[in-house]
Amino acid sequence: MNGELVGTWTVERGTHVFRYEAAWKKSSRCRSLSLSLPLTGAKEIKGDLVRNYFDNLLPDSEKIRQRLGRRFKTPTAEVFDLLEAIGRDCVGAVQLLPPGESPEDWKRVECEHLSEQDIVDLLQAVPSELTPEGMEDDDLFRISMAGAQEKTALTRWQGAWCRPHGATPSTHIFKLPLGLIGGSRRVDASDSVQNEWLCAKILEALGLPMASTSMETFGEQTVLIVERFDREWQDDGTWIARLPQEDFCQALGFAPSQKYEAEGGPGMAKCLQLLQGSRDKDDPAFFLLTQLTFFLLAATDGHAKNFSIYLEQGDHYRMTPLHDVLSMWPYFGDAPSQFKRHRAGLAMTLRSKNPHKYFHTIEARHWRQLALKNGGPAVWEAMQALVEGVDDALHEVQTQLPPNFPERTWTAISTGMKSEANRFMSEAEGLPPA
């Protein structure tokens, strides 16, 4: 982490093993690599907890993993082999290097300015097994980012987009459009960049901390650019620190294949239990308000890997800003190439007296019961205030829409949100005082 050796990860007879360095335990910046891999306790940590932590650093998509394996000619597409090849710039502060090797010049910026054509070539190469001419085996591609979407990362430096070299970290993630989603249903999500940008602006307008996003076009390719909240400029912009963080799957010891509650992963109760230990006492309420906003946005992908915490000295922690929010409103309908709304729901089931997963079955009284159980009347009042602010938030965001913003995306999301907000407020009026 930021030039200091934290520990050693090995695979011994098929078992994943992690050992903390003695010097790290004495460091002024000491903290656990993960809440699931605590510093105190055994000399070494073995088994699935170790494997799961590192597995969560890789892209979720098996297709992307296989392609990375072919690109870097790894012996297998297993976690250790892939991260040995691409683990030099991971999410959070982790850098994975061979034994005996340390990051050089990590307290300075080493970057190469890219032309627009360079970036066009780079983006075209992201979903392929090839790298642009002249960029073979470059640091640029030895970057590991979790998630299911095609993406790459660059560094913003001296007013230009740059290719980071050596120990210099990336500062921004470039996300490409999803294209067709939904398996055999083949739903057109080619507007996913605009959709995710719009969701981010709506969340910001509603007062929820959100990763800073922008849209930019290179050649004919529009991408979503997300400023990394796990990076921070230091000493008047002379170097970039990596901020330790992990997603909820890592913190709770789950494999990435369990990111959804329906697949055995964490639900709201497990996440709220984690956040009871947060240094920020408002984090549990923030989490619940986020779930309510997902309901209004018809955002179905709020799984455990899309929530993260900063890891601070002494194993204190707090939630990071939100990221990766996509509304399904533009993709609902009765056509074969659309999703059925009555079958869509939250990634984490809302449990009041009974479980409620599907959007159309969730009512204001269920949110009230959830709020009163997890924070009391103040959380319920915050929920009502958030919903009452939807119209103003949408009006604010509408003034920020760039020219040629897709009408379908704006109309579907804004109309859908208003409809659900009105339903919520109508139902809430008939409820007894908290």
GROMACS .gro file of C-alpha atoms in nm:
model
  434
    1MET     CA    1   0.000   0.000   0.000
    2ASN     CA    2   0.155   0.330  -0.112
    3GLY     CA    3   0.503   0.183  -0.117
    4GLU     CA    4   0.485  -0.024   0.203
    5LEU     CA    5   0.486  -0.403   0.201
    6VAL     CA    6   0.170  -0.525   0.374
    7GLY     CA    7   0.208  -0.899   0.337
    8THR     CA    8   0.252  -1.200   0.113
    9TRP     CA    9  -0.016  -1.395  -0.073
   10THR     CA   10   0.064  -1.748  -0.186
   11VAL     CA   11  -0.118  -2.058  -0.303
   12GLU     CA   12   0.012  -2.369  -0.129
   13ARG     CA   13  -0.124  -2.706  -0.246
   14GLY     CA   14  -0.434  -2.532  -0.372
   15THR     CA   15  -0.494  -2.335  -0.051
   16HIS     CA   16  -0.477  -1.955  -0.056
   17VAL     CA   17  -0.259  -1.817   0.225
   18PHE     CA   18  -0.196  -1.457   0.339
   19ARG     CA   19   0.074  -1.353   0.587
   20TYR     CA   20   0.113  -0.999   0.720
   21GLU     CA   21   0.463  -0.851   0.731
   22ALA     CA   22   0.596  -0.784   1.081
   23ALA     CA   23   0.710  -0.436   0.973
   24TRP     CA   24   0.357  -0.352   0.853
   25LYS     CA   25   0.214  -0.431   1.197
   26LYS     CA   26   0.448  -0.166   1.343
   27SER     CA   27   0.384   0.093   1.070
   28SER     CA   28   0.210   0.421   1.152
   29ARG     CA   29  -0.022   0.348   0.857
   30CYS     CA   30  -0.105  -0.003   0.974
   31ARG     CA   31  -0.453  -0.145   0.915
   32SER     CA   32  -0.599  -0.477   0.805
   33LEU     CA   33  -0.596  -0.551   0.434
   34SER     CA   34  -0.965  -0.633   0.479
   35LEU     CA   35  -1.211  -0.654   0.766
   36SER     CA   36  -1.238  -1.021   0.670
   37LEU     CA   37  -0.858  -1.064   0.705
   38PRO     CA   38  -0.792  -0.904   1.045
   39LEU     CA   39  -0.440  -0.823   1.156
   40THR     CA   40  -0.498  -0.957   1.504
   41GLY     CA   41  -0.510  -1.331   1.543
   42ALA     CA   42  -0.334  -1.608   1.358
   43LYS     CA   43   0.012  -1.562   1.207
   44GLU     CA   44  -0.134  -1.659   0.871
   45ILE     CA   45  -0.484  -1.666   0.727
   46LYS     CA   46  -0.583  -1.954   0.502
   47GLY     CA   47  -0.866  -2.067   0.281
   48ASP     CA   48  -1.169  -1.916   0.116
   49LEU     CA   49  -1.156  -1.584   0.300
   50VAL     CA   50  -0.819  -1.514   0.137
   51ARG     CA   51  -0.926  -1.637  -0.205
   52ASN     CA   52  -1.253  -1.442  -0.190
   53TYR     CA   53  -1.079  -1.116  -0.101
   54PHE     CA   54  -0.846  -1.131  -0.401
   55ASP     CA   55  -1.110  -1.278  -0.633
   56ASN     CA   56  -1.319  -0.966  -0.572
   57LEU     CA   57  -1.040  -0.751  -0.721
   58LEU     CA   58  -1.097  -0.904  -1.065
   59PRO     CA   59  -1.369  -0.830  -1.322
   60ASP     CA   60  -1.688  -1.022  -1.246
   61SER     CA   61  -1.740  -1.137  -1.603
   62GLU     CA   62  -1.595  -1.481  -1.679
   63LYS     CA   63  -1.575  -1.378  -2.044
   64ILE     CA   64  -1.357  -1.078  -1.956
   65ARG     CA   65  -1.139  -1.294  -1.731
   66GLN     CA   66  -1.083  -1.550  -2.005
   67ARG     CA   67  -0.991  -1.273  -2.248
   68LEU     CA   68  -0.744  -1.121  -2.000
   69GLY     CA   69  -0.588  -1.464  -1.955
   70ARG     CA   70  -0.538  -1.498  -2.330
   71ARG     CA   71  -0.407  -1.144  -2.365
   72PHE     CA   72  -0.144  -1.189  -2.096
   73LYS     CA   73  -0.082  -1.558  -2.167
   74THR     CA   74  -0.143  -1.659  -1.806
   75PRO     CA   75  -0.109  -2.031  -1.721
   76THR     CA   76  -0.477  -2.041  -1.617
   77ALA     CA   77  -0.767  -1.801  -1.565
   78GLU     CA   78  -0.749  -1.864  -1.191
   79VAL     CA   79  -0.742  -1.573  -0.947
   80PHE     CA   80  -0.372  -1.594  -0.859
   81ASP     CA   81  -0.249  -1.622  -1.218
   82LEU     CA   82  -0.464  -1.333  -1.343
   83LEU     CA   83  -0.372  -1.097  -1.061
   84GLU     CA   84  -0.004  -1.185  -1.099
   85ALA     CA   85  -0.040  -1.036  -1.448
   86ILE     CA   86  -0.273  -0.740  -1.389
   87GLY     CA   87  -0.262  -0.664  -1.017
   88ARG     CA   88  -0.035  -0.359  -1.025
   89ASP     CA   89  -0.325  -0.112  -1.007
   90CYS     CA   90  -0.624  -0.259  -0.825
   91VAL     CA   91  -0.929  -0.103  -0.664
   92GLY     CA   92  -0.826   0.058  -0.337
   93ALA     CA   93  -0.462   0.079  -0.232
   94VAL     CA   94  -0.353  -0.273  -0.319
   95GLN     CA   95  -0.064  -0.332  -0.558
   96LEU     CA   96   0.033  -0.691  -0.627
   97LEU     CA   97   0.398  -0.745  -0.720
   98PRO     CA   98   0.630  -1.048  -0.748
   99PRO     CA   99   0.837  -1.143  -0.440
  100GLY     CA  100   1.131  -0.911  -0.387
  101GLU     CA  101   0.993  -0.640  -0.618
  102SER     CA  102   0.875  -0.307  -0.478
  103PRO     CA  103   0.701  -0.015  -0.650
  104GLU     CA  104   0.960   0.239  -0.759
  105ASP     CA  105   0.911   0.616  -0.756
  106TRP     CA  106   0.562   0.581  -0.610
  107LYS     CA  107   0.580   0.936  -0.474
  108ARG     CA  108   0.598   1.099  -0.815
  109VAL     CA  109   0.385   1.102  -1.128
  110GLU     CA  110   0.516   0.917  -1.431
  111CYS     CA  111   0.272   0.953  -1.720
  112GLU     CA  112   0.260   0.973  -2.098
  113HIS     CA  113   0.019   1.219  -2.257
  114LEU     CA  114  -0.225   1.057  -2.500
  115SER     CA  115  -0.367   1.209  -2.816
  116GLU     CA  116  -0.735   1.171  -2.898
  117GLN     CA  117  -0.646   0.906  -3.155
  118ASP     CA  118  -0.448   0.717  -2.891
  119ILE     CA  119  -0.760   0.708  -2.674
  120VAL     CA  120  -0.978   0.603  -2.968
  121ASP     CA  121  -0.740   0.312  -3.033
  122LEU     CA  122  -0.733   0.225  -2.664
  123LEU     CA  123  -1.113   0.217  -2.635
  124GLN     CA  124  -1.144   0.002  -2.945
  125ALA     CA  125  -0.900  -0.245  -2.790
  126VAL     CA  126  -1.078  -0.273  -2.453
  127PRO     CA  127  -1.327  -0.545  -2.556
  128SER     CA  128  -1.075  -0.734  -2.767
  129GLU     CA  129  -0.783  -0.965  -2.701
  130LEU     CA  130  -0.546  -0.726  -2.874
  131THR     CA  131  -0.372  -0.411  -2.759
  132PRO     CA  132  -0.319  -0.105  -2.979
  133GLU     CA  133  -0.008  -0.101  -3.193
  134GLY     CA  134   0.288   0.026  -2.995
  135MET     CA  135   0.125  -0.049  -2.660
  136GLU     CA  136   0.202  -0.418  -2.624
  137ASP     CA  137   0.272  -0.536  -2.268
  138ASP     CA  138   0.227  -0.186  -2.134
  139ASP     CA  139   0.148  -0.085  -1.776
  140LEU     CA  140  -0.178   0.059  -1.906
  141PHE     CA  141  -0.333  -0.283  -1.942
  142ARG     CA  142  -0.201  -0.427  -1.617
  143ILE     CA  143  -0.497  -0.280  -1.432
  144SER     CA  144  -0.758  -0.484  -1.248
  145MET     CA  145  -1.105  -0.339  -1.194
  146ALA     CA  146  -1.398  -0.531  -1.053
  147GLY     CA  147  -1.740  -0.520  -1.218
  148ALA     CA  148  -1.918  -0.673  -1.513
  149GLN     CA  149  -1.880  -0.385  -1.760
  150GLU     CA  150  -1.608  -0.322  -2.019
  151LYS     CA  151  -1.379  -0.050  -1.888
  152THR     CA  152  -1.025   0.082  -1.869
  153ALA     CA  153  -0.850   0.347  -1.662
  154LEU     CA  154  -0.629   0.651  -1.725
  155THR     CA  155  -0.464   0.927  -1.525
  156ARG     CA  156  -0.566   1.292  -1.554
  157TRP     CA  157  -0.250   1.498  -1.532
  158GLN     CA  158  -0.150   1.846  -1.649
  159GLY     CA  159  -0.491   1.894  -1.811
  160ALA     CA  160  -0.460   1.586  -2.032
  161TRP     CA  161  -0.546   1.218  -2.032
  162CYS     CA  162  -0.237   1.012  -1.973
  163ARG     CA  163  -0.116   0.656  -1.965
  164PRO     CA  164   0.027   0.587  -1.616
  165HIS     CA  165   0.365   0.417  -1.591
  166GLY     CA  166   0.547   0.243  -1.310
  167ALA     CA  167   0.386   0.293  -0.970
  168THR     CA  168   0.168   0.586  -1.082
  169PRO     CA  169  -0.199   0.498  -1.031
  170SER     CA  170  -0.489   0.570  -1.260
  171THR     CA  171  -0.729   0.844  -1.146
  172HIS     CA  172  -1.033   0.789  -1.371
  173ILE     CA  173  -1.226   0.489  -1.500
  174PHE     CA  174  -1.357   0.490  -1.859
  175LYS     CA  175  -1.674   0.282  -1.900
  176LEU     CA  176  -1.805   0.174  -2.239
  177PRO     CA  177  -2.174   0.126  -2.328
  178LEU     CA  178  -2.327  -0.205  -2.226
  179GLY     CA  179  -2.487  -0.270  -2.565
  180LEU     CA  180  -2.730  -0.562  -2.570
  181ILE     CA  181  -2.812  -0.710  -2.229
  182GLY     CA  182  -3.050  -0.969  -2.087
  183GLY     CA  183  -2.924  -1.285  -2.255
  184SER     CA  184  -3.175  -1.419  -2.507
  185ARG     CA  185  -3.402  -1.119  -2.451
  186ARG     CA  186  -3.143  -0.888  -2.619
  187VAL     CA  187  -3.248  -0.560  -2.456
  188ASP     CA  188  -3.085  -0.253  -2.611
  189ALA     CA  189  -2.881  -0.075  -2.340
  190SER     CA  190  -2.661   0.119  -2.580
  191ASP     CA  191  -2.758   0.430  -2.381
  192SER     CA  192  -2.605   0.292  -2.059
  193VAL     CA  193  -2.341   0.566  -2.048
  194GLN     CA  194  -2.609   0.837  -2.055
  195ASN     CA  195  -2.829   0.636  -1.820
  196GLU     CA  196  -2.557   0.595  -1.557
  197TRP     CA  197  -2.453   0.961  -1.589
  198LEU     CA  198  -2.815   1.068  -1.537
  199CYS     CA  199  -2.858   0.842  -1.234
  200ALA     CA  200  -2.542   0.988  -1.080
  201LYS     CA  201  -2.671   1.343  -1.128
  202ILE     CA  202  -3.009   1.252  -0.976
  203LEU     CA  203  -2.844   1.092  -0.672
  204GLU     CA  204  -2.630   1.403  -0.626
  205ALA     CA  205  -2.936   1.628  -0.654
  206LEU     CA  206  -3.110   1.418  -0.388
  207GLY     CA  207  -2.815   1.479  -0.156
  208LEU     CA  208  -2.652   1.135  -0.167
  209PRO     CA  209  -2.269   1.116  -0.198
  210MET     CA  210  -2.185   0.996  -0.548
  211ALA     CA  211  -1.867   0.938  -0.745
  212SER     CA  212  -1.806   1.232  -0.979
  213THR     CA  213  -1.894   1.144  -1.339
  214SER     CA  214  -1.879   1.303  -1.681
  215MET     CA  215  -1.933   1.199  -2.042
  216GLU     CA  216  -1.681   1.247  -2.318
  217THR     CA  217  -1.666   1.140  -2.682
  218PHE     CA  218  -1.350   1.017  -2.852
  219GLY     CA  219  -1.395   0.961  -3.222
  220GLU     CA  220  -1.741   0.805  -3.240
  221GLN     CA  221  -1.727   0.644  -2.895
  222THR     CA  222  -1.897   0.812  -2.597
  223VAL     CA  223  -1.776   0.690  -2.259
  224LEU     CA  224  -1.866   0.751  -1.899
  225ILE     CA  225  -1.567   0.885  -1.706
  226VAL     CA  226  -1.577   0.818  -1.333
  227GLU     CA  227  -1.334   0.996  -1.103
  228ARG     CA  228  -1.183   0.740  -0.868
  229PHE     CA  229  -1.266   0.809  -0.504
  230ASP     CA  230  -0.986   0.570  -0.401
  231ARG     CA  231  -0.723   0.814  -0.530
  232GLU     CA  232  -0.611   1.144  -0.376
  233TRP     CA  233  -0.352   1.398  -0.486
  234GLN     CA  234  -0.086   1.473  -0.223
  235ASP     CA  235   0.172   1.745  -0.154
  236ASP     CA  236   0.032   2.008  -0.391
  237GLY     CA  237  -0.024   1.763  -0.673
  238THR     CA  238   0.319   1.603  -0.679
  239TRP     CA  239   0.198   1.244  -0.633
  240ILE     CA  240  -0.119   1.037  -0.606
  241ALA     CA  241  -0.204   0.832  -0.298
  242ARG     CA  242  -0.405   0.513  -0.319
  243LEU     CA  243  -0.682   0.512  -0.056
  244PRO     CA  244  -0.750   0.173   0.105
  245GLN     CA  245  -1.105   0.055   0.046
  246GLU     CA  246  -1.299  -0.264  -0.015
  247ASP     CA  247  -1.646  -0.364  -0.127
  248PHE     CA  248  -1.900  -0.526   0.102
  249CYS     CA  249  -1.832  -0.873  -0.038
  250GLN     CA  250  -1.466  -0.838   0.059
  251ALA     CA  251  -1.545  -0.691   0.400
  252LEU     CA  252  -1.790  -0.970   0.481
  253GLY     CA  253  -1.585  -1.252   0.328
  254PHE     CA  254  -1.814  -1.342   0.038
  255ALA     CA  255  -1.703  -1.460  -0.306
  256PRO     CA  256  -1.791  -1.235  -0.605
  257SER     CA  257  -2.022  -1.510  -0.727
  258GLN     CA  258  -2.230  -1.434  -0.415
  259LYS     CA  259  -2.266  -1.061  -0.473
  260TYR     CA  260  -2.644  -1.095  -0.507
  261GLU     CA  261  -2.853  -1.187  -0.204
  262ALA     CA  262  -3.041  -1.437  -0.422
  263GLU     CA  263  -2.709  -1.617  -0.480
  264GLY     CA  264  -2.631  -1.647  -0.111
  265GLY     CA  265  -2.478  -1.303  -0.068
  266PRO     CA  266  -2.537  -1.023   0.182
  267GLY     CA  267  -2.883  -0.872   0.220
  268MET     CA  268  -2.980  -0.544   0.383
  269ALA     CA  269  -2.960  -0.685   0.736
  270LYS     CA  270  -2.602  -0.808   0.688
  271CYS     CA  271  -2.497  -0.476   0.533
  272LEU     CA  272  -2.661  -0.275   0.812
  273GLN     CA  273  -2.488  -0.493   1.068
  274LEU     CA  274  -2.155  -0.409   0.902
  275LEU     CA  275  -2.236  -0.037   0.903
  276GLN     CA  276  -2.314  -0.037   1.274
  277GLY     CA  277  -1.936  -0.037   1.316
  278SER     CA  278  -1.881   0.258   1.080
  279ARG     CA  279  -1.697   0.565   1.205
  280ASP     CA  280  -1.976   0.769   1.044
  281LYS     CA  281  -2.292   0.723   1.250
  282ASP     CA  282  -2.505   0.832   0.952
  283ASP     CA  283  -2.392   0.544   0.729
  284PRO     CA  284  -2.680   0.305   0.814
  285ALA     CA  285  -2.935   0.574   0.724
  286PHE     CA  286  -2.735   0.659   0.409
  287PHE     CA  287  -2.753   0.294   0.307
  288LEU     CA  288  -3.132   0.280   0.359
  289LEU     CA  289  -3.188   0.606   0.170
  290THR     CA  290  -2.983   0.461  -0.114
  291GLN     CA  291  -3.206   0.153  -0.124
  292LEU     CA  292  -3.512   0.377  -0.138
  293THR     CA  293  -3.356   0.572  -0.426
  294PHE     CA  294  -3.285   0.245  -0.608
  295PHE     CA  295  -3.657   0.168  -0.571
  296LEU     CA  296  -3.753   0.504  -0.724
  297LEU     CA  297  -3.498   0.463  -1.005
  298ALA     CA  298  -3.588   0.099  -1.067
  299ALA     CA  299  -3.217   0.027  -1.017
  300THR     CA  300  -3.190  -0.350  -0.993
  301ASP     CA  301  -2.814  -0.390  -0.952
  302GLY     CA  302  -2.757  -0.267  -0.597
  303HIS     CA  303  -2.568  -0.579  -0.493
  304ALA     CA  304  -2.297  -0.603  -0.226
  305LYS     CA  305  -2.009  -0.528  -0.463
  306ASN     CA  306  -2.165  -0.193  -0.548
  307PHE     CA  307  -2.122  -0.071  -0.190
  308SER     CA  308  -1.778  -0.002  -0.045
  309ILE     CA  309  -1.601   0.123   0.265
  310TYR     CA  310  -1.282   0.321   0.319
  311LEU     CA  311  -1.037   0.134   0.544
  312GLU     CA  312  -0.866   0.373   0.785
  313GLN     CA  313  -0.585   0.346   1.038
  314GLY     CA  314  -0.665   0.132   1.338
  315ASP     CA  315  -0.925  -0.060   1.135
  316HIS     CA  316  -1.179   0.221   1.150
  317TYR     CA  317  -1.399   0.243   0.841
  318ARG     CA  318  -1.680   0.439   0.674
  319MET     CA  319  -1.879   0.422   0.353
  320THR     CA  320  -1.741   0.552   0.025
  321PRO     CA  321  -1.950   0.748  -0.225
  322LEU     CA  322  -2.194   0.550  -0.439
  323HIS     CA  323  -2.112   0.428  -0.790
  324ASP     CA  324  -2.243   0.209  -1.072
  325VAL     CA  325  -2.614   0.299  -1.057
  326LEU     CA  326  -2.822   0.217  -1.366
  327SER     CA  327  -3.199   0.268  -1.401
  328MET     CA  328  -3.411   0.002  -1.568
  329TRP     CA  329  -3.697   0.241  -1.651
  330PRO     CA  330  -3.583   0.283  -2.017
  331TYR     CA  331  -3.583  -0.094  -2.067
  332PHE     CA  332  -3.927  -0.187  -1.930
  333GLY     CA  333  -4.209  -0.285  -2.164
  334ASP     CA  334  -4.406  -0.569  -2.314
  335ALA     CA  335  -4.201  -0.621  -2.631
  336PRO     CA  336  -3.978  -0.930  -2.662
  337SER     CA  337  -3.671  -0.704  -2.645
  338GLN     CA  338  -3.778  -0.539  -2.318
  339PHE     CA  339  -3.782  -0.641  -1.952
  340LYS     CA  340  -4.112  -0.705  -1.776
  341ARG     CA  341  -4.149  -0.452  -1.496
  342HIS     CA  342  -4.350  -0.685  -1.273
  343ARG     CA  343  -4.051  -0.920  -1.263
  344ALA     CA  344  -3.799  -0.649  -1.165
  345GLY     CA  345  -3.697  -0.571  -0.811
  346LEU     CA  346  -3.427  -0.469  -0.569
  347ALA     CA  347  -3.105  -0.670  -0.557
  348MET     CA  348  -3.151  -0.684  -0.180
  349THR     CA  349  -3.496  -0.787  -0.061
  350LEU     CA  350  -3.680  -0.535   0.156
  351ARG     CA  351  -3.780  -0.718   0.472
  352SER     CA  352  -4.034  -0.556   0.701
  353LYS     CA  353  -4.276  -0.805   0.854
  354ASN     CA  354  -4.250  -1.007   0.532
  355PRO     CA  355  -3.998  -1.010   0.243
  356HIS     CA  356  -4.069  -0.779  -0.052
  357LYS     CA  357  -3.844  -0.800  -0.358
  358TYR     CA  358  -4.039  -0.687  -0.664
  359PHE     CA  359  -4.088  -0.315  -0.717
  360HIS     CA  360  -4.464  -0.336  -0.772
  361THR     CA  361  -4.514  -0.516  -0.439
  362ILE     CA  362  -4.320  -0.264  -0.229
  363GLU     CA  363  -4.529   0.001  -0.054
  364ALA     CA  364  -4.455   0.302   0.166
  365ARG     CA  365  -4.558   0.108   0.478
  366HIS     CA  366  -4.282  -0.143   0.410
  367TRP     CA  367  -4.023   0.135   0.396
  368ARG     CA  368  -4.169   0.280   0.717
  369GLN     CA  369  -4.136  -0.053   0.897
  370LEU     CA  370  -3.778  -0.090   0.772
  371ALA     CA  371  -3.691   0.263   0.886
  372LEU     CA  372  -3.846   0.228   1.231
  373LYS     CA  373  -3.658  -0.098   1.283
  374ASN     CA  374  -3.326   0.052   1.171
  375GLY     CA  375  -3.289   0.401   1.310
  376GLY     CA  376  -3.637   0.503   1.415
  377PRO     CA  377  -3.862   0.799   1.323
  378ALA     CA  378  -3.569   1.015   1.207
  379VAL     CA  379  -3.489   0.768   0.927
  380TRP     CA  380  -3.855   0.751   0.822
  381GLU     CA  381  -3.869   1.132   0.812
  382ALA     CA  382  -3.552   1.136   0.601
  383MET     CA  383  -3.711   0.886   0.360
  384GLN     CA  384  -4.021   1.103   0.321
  385ALA     CA  385  -3.809   1.414   0.269
  386LEU     CA  386  -3.605   1.239  -0.001
  387VAL     CA  387  -3.915   1.131  -0.192
  388GLU     CA  388  -4.073   1.475  -0.159
  389GLY     CA  389  -3.756   1.619  -0.314
  390VAL     CA  390  -3.775   1.410  -0.632
  391ASP     CA  391  -3.950   1.675  -0.845
  392ASP     CA  392  -3.700   1.946  -0.749
  393ALA     CA  393  -3.407   1.711  -0.806
  394LEU     CA  394  -3.530   1.617  -1.153
  395HIS     CA  395  -3.585   1.982  -1.242
  396GLU     CA  396  -3.230   2.063  -1.132
  397VAL     CA  397  -3.085   1.777  -1.335
  398GLN     CA  398  -3.289   1.861  -1.645
  399THR     CA  399  -3.109   2.196  -1.665
  400GLN     CA  400  -2.778   2.006  -1.681
  401LEU     CA  401  -2.869   1.774  -1.970
  402PRO     CA  402  -2.620   1.814  -2.255
  403PRO     CA  403  -2.736   1.871  -2.614
  404ASN     CA  404  -2.857   1.557  -2.793
  405PHE     CA  405  -2.915   1.371  -2.467
  406PRO     CA  406  -3.133   1.069  -2.559
  407GLU     CA  407  -3.498   1.160  -2.506
  408ARG     CA  408  -3.597   0.801  -2.427
  409THR     CA  409  -3.351   0.785  -2.140
  410TRP     CA  410  -3.458   1.112  -1.977
  411THR     CA  411  -3.832   1.065  -2.026
  412ALA     CA  412  -3.842   0.705  -1.906
  413ILE     CA  413  -3.637   0.770  -1.594
  414SER     CA  414  -3.795   1.101  -1.494
  415THR     CA  415  -4.151   0.980  -1.559
  416GLY     CA  416  -4.091   0.651  -1.380
  417MET     CA  417  -3.937   0.821  -1.077
  418LYS     CA  418  -4.221   1.072  -1.049
  419SER     CA  419  -4.477   0.793  -1.071
  420GLU     CA  420  -4.317   0.592  -0.791
  421ALA     CA  421  -4.260   0.903  -0.579
  422ASN     CA  422  -4.626   1.001  -0.612
  423ARG     CA  423  -4.736   0.649  -0.521
  424PHE     CA  424  -4.508   0.651  -0.217
  425MET     CA  425  -4.635   0.989  -0.095
  426SER     CA  426  -4.998   0.892  -0.147
  427GLU     CA  427  -4.948   0.571   0.052
  428ALA     CA  428  -4.749   0.751   0.323
  429GLU     CA  429  -5.031   0.998   0.386
  430GLY     CA  430  -5.252   0.719   0.515
  431LEU     CA  431  -4.996   0.585   0.762
  432PRO     CA  432  -5.004   0.662   1.137
  433PRO     CA  433  -4.739   0.895   1.280
  434ALA     CA  434  -4.407   0.726   1.357
   0.00000   0.00000   0.00000
